[in-house]
């Protein structure tokens, strides 16, 4: 960072990326004799604001932090900061905001930051999106991206991350595409070694499976559970597959791909519960193999008075699941999804932990 070079911290989830950034901020303040070098900017998904606040209070109470988000700060104060960020933020070490606000608030991209850090940086993997373009306008002496998945779909994701933290290192988007295309034609397992050597000095990636890390982690137990289909689910599933087969006979090109993707989504819904697919509100448990299996898994947990986290890909399914599991546990649970107000999310997490 002193050389004005960027970095990508790509450790697996749970290996302390948050703590490493907090420690870096503390070291930079310590090196400056306890004085601020000017505020650094941390950009996070809205759902992680509460987590960063808790970690900063716990590990770095000496850092002065301003939250540029309505969940933590009044609208009047945000307006004052937007009108004169240089003066209003002079006493702060760190400013925390969200990707959405970087896109909507011009003052964030017009301010010169000591350090710009992106958490869950896969949010800028799509180089052509308006959000990514806004984030890349940030002006900072140093840039760091945090992500446990530096390549989610293709190598273009990696290019977009490095275009922020180390602009120019991987060339332009067109040059990088041509470079990757040449490597792909080599049909050699070592073909991408040159790319690895190029980014290695700027990326730190540790995985939970690394020999040096495994001994320090508790053992993880995974149990895969199969779920059968109810008669209603099986009938709907078979009908959806038959309809797809018929429509594919006359479809081609992008329409064909669209049909497959939309049918896959329908099949997921049918496997969850027929009423999700049919947009009904009944959600009778015996109509879904997953609901019945979930009860079998949760009943012993409820008997031991232990806790459970249940994840679903669909926001629309959260309330039916919560209503059903309330009958299994004998009490209402908590529901948190993308539509939950940011301020309330922290309260829900604390309530669950306590």
CSV table of C-alpha atoms in Angstrom, one decimal:
chain,number,residue,atom,x,y,z
A,1,UNK,CA,0.0,0.0,0.0
A,2,UNK,CA,2.9,2.4,0.7
A,3,UNK,CA,3.9,1.8,-2.9
A,4,UNK,CA,0.3,2.7,-4.0
A,5,UNK,CA,-0.3,-0.9,-5.1
A,6,UNK,CA,-3.6,-2.7,-4.5
A,7,UNK,CA,-4.3,-6.1,-3.1
A,8,UNK,CA,-6.9,-8.8,-3.2
A,9,UNK,CA,-7.5,-10.6,0.1
A,10,UNK,CA,-9.2,-13.9,-1.1
A,11,UNK,CA,-9.1,-16.1,2.0
A,12,UNK,CA,-11.9,-18.6,2.5
A,13,UNK,CA,-14.9,-17.4,4.5
A,14,UNK,CA,-14.1,-17.6,8.2
A,15,UNK,CA,-10.4,-17.2,8.0
A,16,UNK,CA,-10.4,-13.6,9.3
A,17,UNK,CA,-10.5,-11.2,6.4
A,18,UNK,CA,-12.4,-8.7,8.5
A,19,UNK,CA,-9.9,-8.9,11.4
A,20,UNK,CA,-7.0,-8.4,9.0
A,21,UNK,CA,-8.5,-5.2,7.6
A,22,UNK,CA,-9.2,-3.9,11.1
A,23,UNK,CA,-5.6,-4.7,12.1
A,24,UNK,CA,-4.3,-2.9,9.0
A,25,UNK,CA,-6.3,0.2,9.9
A,26,UNK,CA,-4.9,0.2,13.4
A,27,UNK,CA,-1.4,-0.2,12.2
A,28,UNK,CA,-1.7,2.7,9.7
A,29,UNK,CA,-3.0,4.9,12.5
A,30,UNK,CA,-0.2,3.7,14.8
A,31,UNK,CA,2.4,4.4,12.2
A,32,UNK,CA,1.0,8.0,11.9
A,33,UNK,CA,1.5,8.5,15.6
A,34,UNK,CA,-2.1,8.0,16.5
A,35,UNK,CA,-3.2,10.7,14.1
A,36,UNK,CA,-5.6,10.2,11.2
A,37,UNK,CA,-4.1,10.0,7.7
A,38,UNK,CA,-7.5,11.0,6.4
A,39,UNK,CA,-10.5,8.7,6.4
A,40,UNK,CA,-10.5,5.4,4.7
A,41,UNK,CA,-13.6,4.1,3.0
A,42,UNK,CA,-15.1,0.6,3.4
A,43,UNK,CA,-17.9,-0.4,1.0
A,44,UNK,CA,-20.0,-3.4,2.1
A,45,UNK,CA,-23.4,-5.0,1.3
A,46,UNK,CA,-26.0,-3.4,3.5
A,47,UNK,CA,-26.5,-6.7,5.4
A,48,UNK,CA,-22.9,-6.6,6.7
A,49,UNK,CA,-23.0,-3.1,8.3
A,50,UNK,CA,-24.0,-4.5,11.7
A,51,UNK,CA,-21.3,-7.1,11.6
A,52,UNK,CA,-18.6,-4.6,10.8
A,53,UNK,CA,-19.8,-2.3,13.6
A,54,UNK,CA,-19.7,-5.1,16.1
A,55,UNK,CA,-16.2,-6.2,15.1
A,56,UNK,CA,-14.9,-2.7,15.2
A,57,UNK,CA,-16.3,-2.1,18.6
A,58,UNK,CA,-14.8,-5.3,19.8
A,59,UNK,CA,-11.3,-5.2,18.3
A,60,UNK,CA,-10.7,-1.5,17.4
A,61,UNK,CA,-12.5,0.8,19.8
A,62,UNK,CA,-9.8,3.4,19.2
A,63,UNK,CA,-10.9,3.9,15.6
A,64,UNK,CA,-13.4,6.6,14.9
A,65,UNK,CA,-16.0,5.4,12.5
A,66,UNK,CA,-18.7,7.1,10.5
A,67,UNK,CA,-21.6,5.1,9.0
A,68,UNK,CA,-22.8,6.7,5.8
A,69,UNK,CA,-26.1,4.8,5.8
A,70,UNK,CA,-29.6,5.6,7.0
A,71,UNK,CA,-29.6,2.5,9.2
A,72,UNK,CA,-27.0,4.0,11.5
A,73,UNK,CA,-27.1,7.8,10.8
A,74,UNK,CA,-29.8,10.5,10.5
A,75,UNK,CA,-30.7,11.9,7.1
A,76,UNK,CA,-29.7,15.5,8.3
A,77,UNK,CA,-26.2,14.4,9.3
A,78,UNK,CA,-25.8,12.5,6.0
A,79,UNK,CA,-26.8,15.7,4.1
A,80,UNK,CA,-24.3,17.7,6.0
A,81,UNK,CA,-21.5,15.3,5.2
A,82,UNK,CA,-22.5,15.2,1.6
A,83,UNK,CA,-22.4,19.0,1.4
A,84,UNK,CA,-18.8,19.2,2.9
A,85,UNK,CA,-17.2,15.8,3.3
A,86,UNK,CA,-13.7,17.1,3.7
A,87,UNK,CA,-14.6,19.1,6.8
A,88,UNK,CA,-17.3,16.8,8.3
A,89,UNK,CA,-15.1,13.6,8.0
A,90,UNK,CA,-11.8,15.1,9.0
A,91,UNK,CA,-11.9,13.6,12.5
A,92,UNK,CA,-12.9,10.0,11.4
A,93,UNK,CA,-10.5,7.1,10.6
A,94,UNK,CA,-13.0,5.1,8.7
A,95,UNK,CA,-16.3,5.7,6.7
A,96,UNK,CA,-18.5,2.7,6.1
A,97,UNK,CA,-21.1,2.8,3.3
A,98,UNK,CA,-22.8,0.4,0.8
A,99,UNK,CA,-22.5,-0.4,-2.8
A,100,UNK,CA,-25.9,1.1,-3.5
A,101,UNK,CA,-24.9,4.5,-1.9
A,102,UNK,CA,-21.7,4.7,-3.9
A,103,UNK,CA,-23.8,4.5,-7.0
A,104,UNK,CA,-26.3,7.2,-5.8
A,105,UNK,CA,-24.1,9.6,-3.8
A,106,UNK,CA,-21.7,11.5,-5.9
A,107,UNK,CA,-19.7,12.9,-2.9
A,108,UNK,CA,-18.3,9.4,-2.2
A,109,UNK,CA,-16.6,9.2,-5.6
A,110,UNK,CA,-15.4,12.8,-5.5
A,111,UNK,CA,-13.7,12.5,-2.1
A,112,UNK,CA,-10.0,11.5,-1.9
A,113,UNK,CA,-9.8,8.5,0.5
A,114,UNK,CA,-6.7,7.3,2.3
A,115,UNK,CA,-7.7,3.7,1.6
A,116,UNK,CA,-10.7,2.1,-0.3
A,117,UNK,CA,-11.7,-1.4,0.8
A,118,UNK,CA,-14.5,-3.4,-0.9
A,119,UNK,CA,-16.0,-6.3,1.2
A,120,UNK,CA,-17.7,-9.1,-0.7
A,121,UNK,CA,-16.1,-7.6,-3.8
A,122,UNK,CA,-17.7,-10.1,-6.1
A,123,UNK,CA,-20.3,-7.3,-6.2
A,124,UNK,CA,-18.2,-5.7,-8.9
A,125,UNK,CA,-17.5,-8.8,-10.9
A,126,UNK,CA,-19.8,-7.6,-13.7
A,127,UNK,CA,-17.5,-5.0,-15.3
A,128,UNK,CA,-20.4,-3.5,-17.3
A,129,UNK,CA,-22.9,-2.9,-14.5
A,130,UNK,CA,-23.6,0.7,-13.3
A,131,UNK,CA,-22.7,-0.3,-9.8
A,132,UNK,CA,-19.3,-1.5,-10.8
A,133,UNK,CA,-18.6,1.6,-12.9
A,134,UNK,CA,-19.5,3.8,-10.0
A,135,UNK,CA,-17.3,1.9,-7.5
A,136,UNK,CA,-14.3,2.1,-9.9
A,137,UNK,CA,-14.6,5.9,-9.8
A,138,UNK,CA,-13.5,5.9,-6.1
A,139,UNK,CA,-10.3,7.9,-5.6
A,140,UNK,CA,-7.9,6.4,-3.0
A,141,UNK,CA,-4.2,6.1,-2.3
A,142,UNK,CA,-4.6,2.4,-1.9
A,143,UNK,CA,-7.2,-0.2,-2.8
A,144,UNK,CA,-8.1,-3.6,-1.4
A,145,UNK,CA,-10.8,-6.1,-2.4
A,146,UNK,CA,-12.1,-8.8,0.0
A,147,UNK,CA,-13.7,-11.9,-1.5
A,148,UNK,CA,-13.8,-15.6,-0.8
A,149,UNK,CA,-14.6,-16.2,-4.4
A,150,UNK,CA,-12.3,-14.2,-6.7
A,151,UNK,CA,-13.5,-16.3,-9.7
A,152,UNK,CA,-17.2,-17.1,-9.4
A,153,UNK,CA,-18.2,-17.8,-13.0
A,154,UNK,CA,-15.3,-17.0,-15.3
A,155,UNK,CA,-11.9,-15.3,-15.4
A,156,UNK,CA,-13.6,-12.1,-16.4
A,157,UNK,CA,-14.6,-11.8,-12.7
A,158,UNK,CA,-10.9,-11.7,-11.7
A,159,UNK,CA,-10.2,-9.0,-14.3
A,160,UNK,CA,-12.9,-6.8,-12.9
A,161,UNK,CA,-11.6,-7.1,-9.3
A,162,UNK,CA,-8.1,-6.3,-10.4
A,163,UNK,CA,-9.2,-3.5,-12.6
A,164,UNK,CA,-10.3,-1.9,-9.3
A,165,UNK,CA,-7.4,-2.8,-7.0
A,166,UNK,CA,-4.6,-2.9,-9.5
A,167,UNK,CA,-5.8,-0.9,-12.6
A,168,UNK,CA,-3.8,-1.8,-15.7
A,169,UNK,CA,-2.2,-5.0,-14.3
A,170,UNK,CA,-4.3,-7.3,-16.5
A,171,UNK,CA,-4.6,-4.9,-19.4
A,172,UNK,CA,-8.0,-3.7,-20.8
A,173,UNK,CA,-11.0,-6.0,-20.8
A,174,UNK,CA,-10.5,-6.7,-24.5
A,175,UNK,CA,-6.8,-7.5,-24.1
A,176,UNK,CA,-7.6,-9.8,-21.2
A,177,UNK,CA,-10.2,-11.7,-23.1
A,178,UNK,CA,-7.8,-12.2,-26.0
A,179,UNK,CA,-5.1,-13.3,-23.5
A,180,UNK,CA,-7.4,-15.9,-21.9
A,181,UNK,CA,-8.6,-17.1,-25.3
A,182,UNK,CA,-5.0,-17.8,-26.3
A,183,UNK,CA,-4.3,-19.7,-23.1
A,184,UNK,CA,-7.5,-21.8,-23.5
A,185,UNK,CA,-6.3,-22.9,-27.0
A,186,UNK,CA,-3.1,-24.3,-25.6
A,187,UNK,CA,-4.9,-27.4,-24.1
A,188,UNK,CA,-2.3,-27.5,-21.4
A,189,UNK,CA,-2.9,-27.8,-17.6
A,190,UNK,CA,0.0,-25.4,-17.1
A,191,UNK,CA,-1.2,-22.8,-19.6
A,192,UNK,CA,-2.7,-20.5,-17.0
A,193,UNK,CA,0.6,-20.5,-14.9
A,194,UNK,CA,1.6,-17.2,-16.4
A,195,UNK,CA,-1.6,-15.6,-15.1
A,196,UNK,CA,-1.1,-17.1,-11.7
A,197,UNK,CA,2.4,-15.7,-11.6
A,198,UNK,CA,1.2,-12.3,-12.6
A,199,UNK,CA,-1.4,-11.9,-9.9
A,200,UNK,CA,0.4,-13.9,-7.1
A,201,UNK,CA,2.2,-10.8,-5.6
A,202,UNK,CA,-1.1,-9.0,-5.2
A,203,UNK,CA,-3.4,-11.8,-3.9
A,204,UNK,CA,-3.5,-13.6,-0.7
A,205,UNK,CA,-5.6,-16.8,-0.8
A,206,UNK,CA,-5.8,-19.3,2.0
A,207,UNK,CA,-8.3,-22.1,2.1
A,208,UNK,CA,-9.7,-24.1,4.9
A,209,UNK,CA,-8.2,-27.2,3.3
A,210,UNK,CA,-4.6,-25.9,3.4
A,211,UNK,CA,-2.4,-28.1,5.5
A,212,UNK,CA,-1.2,-25.2,7.7
A,213,UNK,CA,-4.8,-24.2,8.5
A,214,UNK,CA,-6.7,-27.5,8.9
A,215,UNK,CA,-5.2,-28.4,12.4
A,216,UNK,CA,-6.5,-25.1,13.8
A,217,UNK,CA,-10.1,-25.6,12.7
A,218,UNK,CA,-12.7,-27.7,14.4
A,219,UNK,CA,-13.9,-30.7,12.5
A,220,UNK,CA,-16.9,-30.1,10.2
A,221,UNK,CA,-19.7,-32.7,10.0
A,222,UNK,CA,-21.8,-32.8,6.9
A,223,UNK,CA,-24.8,-35.0,6.5
A,224,UNK,CA,-26.6,-35.2,3.2
A,225,UNK,CA,-30.3,-36.0,3.5
A,226,UNK,CA,-32.3,-37.2,0.5
A,227,UNK,CA,-35.9,-36.0,0.2
A,228,UNK,CA,-38.6,-37.9,-1.8
A,229,UNK,CA,-41.3,-36.2,-3.8
A,230,UNK,CA,-44.9,-36.3,-2.7
A,231,UNK,CA,-47.4,-37.5,-5.3
A,232,UNK,CA,-48.5,-34.0,-6.0
A,233,UNK,CA,-44.9,-32.9,-6.5
A,234,UNK,CA,-44.1,-35.8,-8.8
A,235,UNK,CA,-47.1,-35.1,-11.0
A,236,UNK,CA,-46.2,-31.4,-11.3
A,237,UNK,CA,-42.5,-32.2,-11.9
A,238,UNK,CA,-43.4,-34.7,-14.7
A,239,UNK,CA,-45.7,-32.2,-16.3
A,240,UNK,CA,-43.1,-29.4,-16.3
A,241,UNK,CA,-40.5,-31.7,-17.9
A,242,UNK,CA,-43.0,-32.8,-20.6
A,243,UNK,CA,-43.9,-29.2,-21.4
A,244,UNK,CA,-40.3,-28.3,-21.6
A,245,UNK,CA,-39.6,-31.1,-24.0
A,246,UNK,CA,-42.5,-30.1,-26.3
A,247,UNK,CA,-41.5,-26.4,-26.3
A,248,UNK,CA,-37.8,-27.2,-27.1
A,249,UNK,CA,-38.8,-28.9,-30.3
A,250,UNK,CA,-39.7,-25.5,-31.8
A,251,UNK,CA,-37.3,-23.2,-29.9
A,252,UNK,CA,-33.8,-22.3,-30.8
A,253,UNK,CA,-31.0,-19.9,-29.8
A,254,UNK,CA,-31.4,-17.7,-26.8
A,255,UNK,CA,-35.1,-18.6,-26.5
A,256,UNK,CA,-34.1,-22.2,-26.0
A,257,UNK,CA,-31.7,-21.3,-23.3
A,258,UNK,CA,-34.3,-19.1,-21.6
A,259,UNK,CA,-36.8,-22.0,-21.6
A,260,UNK,CA,-34.3,-24.3,-19.9
A,261,UNK,CA,-33.4,-21.7,-17.2
A,262,UNK,CA,-37.0,-20.8,-16.5
A,263,UNK,CA,-37.9,-24.5,-16.2
A,264,UNK,CA,-35.1,-25.2,-13.8
A,265,UNK,CA,-36.4,-22.4,-11.6
A,266,UNK,CA,-39.9,-24.0,-11.7
A,267,UNK,CA,-38.5,-27.4,-10.8
A,268,UNK,CA,-36.7,-26.0,-7.8
A,269,UNK,CA,-40.0,-24.5,-6.7
A,270,UNK,CA,-41.9,-27.7,-7.2
A,271,UNK,CA,-39.2,-29.5,-5.1
A,272,UNK,CA,-39.6,-27.0,-2.3
A,273,UNK,CA,-43.4,-27.1,-2.2
A,274,UNK,CA,-46.1,-27.3,-4.9
A,275,UNK,CA,-47.8,-24.2,-3.5
A,276,UNK,CA,-44.7,-22.1,-4.2
A,277,UNK,CA,-44.8,-23.2,-7.8
A,278,UNK,CA,-48.6,-22.7,-8.0
A,279,UNK,CA,-48.5,-19.4,-6.0
A,280,UNK,CA,-50.9,-20.8,-3.4
A,281,UNK,CA,-50.9,-20.0,0.3
A,282,UNK,CA,-52.0,-23.3,1.8
A,283,UNK,CA,-48.5,-24.9,2.2
A,284,UNK,CA,-49.8,-28.2,3.7
A,285,UNK,CA,-46.7,-30.0,5.0
A,286,UNK,CA,-47.7,-33.5,3.7
A,287,UNK,CA,-47.6,-32.0,0.1
A,288,UNK,CA,-43.8,-31.6,0.3
A,289,UNK,CA,-41.1,-34.1,0.8
A,290,UNK,CA,-38.7,-31.3,1.9
A,291,UNK,CA,-41.1,-30.0,4.6
A,292,UNK,CA,-41.6,-33.5,6.0
A,293,UNK,CA,-37.9,-34.2,6.0
A,294,UNK,CA,-37.2,-30.8,7.6
A,295,UNK,CA,-39.5,-31.7,10.5
A,296,UNK,CA,-37.7,-35.0,11.0
A,297,UNK,CA,-34.4,-33.1,11.2
A,298,UNK,CA,-35.7,-30.4,13.5
A,299,UNK,CA,-37.7,-32.4,16.0
A,300,UNK,CA,-34.6,-33.8,17.9
A,301,UNK,CA,-33.1,-30.3,17.8
A,302,UNK,CA,-36.2,-28.9,19.4
A,303,UNK,CA,-36.2,-31.6,22.0
A,304,UNK,CA,-32.6,-30.7,23.0
A,305,UNK,CA,-33.6,-27.0,23.0
A,306,UNK,CA,-30.9,-26.2,20.5
A,307,UNK,CA,-30.9,-23.7,17.7
A,308,UNK,CA,-31.1,-24.2,13.9
A,309,UNK,CA,-30.5,-22.0,10.9
A,310,UNK,CA,-32.6,-22.8,7.8
A,311,UNK,CA,-31.6,-21.3,4.5
A,312,UNK,CA,-33.7,-21.0,1.4
A,313,UNK,CA,-32.9,-19.5,-2.0
A,314,UNK,CA,-36.4,-18.0,-2.2
A,315,UNK,CA,-37.5,-15.0,-0.2
A,316,UNK,CA,-41.2,-16.0,-0.8
A,317,UNK,CA,-40.6,-19.3,1.0
A,318,UNK,CA,-39.3,-17.8,4.2
A,319,UNK,CA,-42.6,-17.1,5.9
A,320,UNK,CA,-44.3,-20.4,5.0
A,321,UNK,CA,-41.2,-22.1,6.4
A,322,UNK,CA,-41.3,-20.0,9.6
A,323,UNK,CA,-45.0,-20.7,10.1
A,324,UNK,CA,-44.4,-24.5,9.7
A,325,UNK,CA,-41.3,-24.7,11.9
A,326,UNK,CA,-43.1,-22.8,14.6
A,327,UNK,CA,-45.3,-25.9,14.9
A,328,UNK,CA,-42.2,-28.1,15.2
A,329,UNK,CA,-40.4,-26.0,17.8
A,330,UNK,CA,-43.5,-24.9,19.7
A,331,UNK,CA,-42.6,-21.2,19.3
A,332,UNK,CA,-42.1,-18.6,16.6
A,333,UNK,CA,-38.7,-18.2,15.0
A,334,UNK,CA,-37.0,-15.3,13.3
A,335,UNK,CA,-37.1,-14.4,9.7
A,336,UNK,CA,-34.3,-12.5,7.9
A,337,UNK,CA,-34.1,-11.8,4.2
A,338,UNK,CA,-33.2,-9.1,1.7
A,339,UNK,CA,-36.4,-7.2,2.4
A,340,UNK,CA,-35.7,-6.9,6.1
A,341,UNK,CA,-34.7,-3.3,7.1
A,342,UNK,CA,-31.0,-3.1,7.7
A,343,UNK,CA,-31.5,-1.7,11.2
A,344,UNK,CA,-33.7,-4.6,12.2
A,345,UNK,CA,-31.2,-7.2,10.9
A,346,UNK,CA,-28.8,-6.6,13.7
A,347,UNK,CA,-31.6,-6.8,16.3
A,348,UNK,CA,-32.7,-10.2,14.8
A,349,UNK,CA,-29.1,-11.6,14.9
A,350,UNK,CA,-28.6,-10.4,18.5
A,351,UNK,CA,-32.0,-11.9,19.5
A,352,UNK,CA,-31.0,-15.3,17.9
A,353,UNK,CA,-27.6,-15.3,19.6
A,354,UNK,CA,-29.0,-14.4,23.0
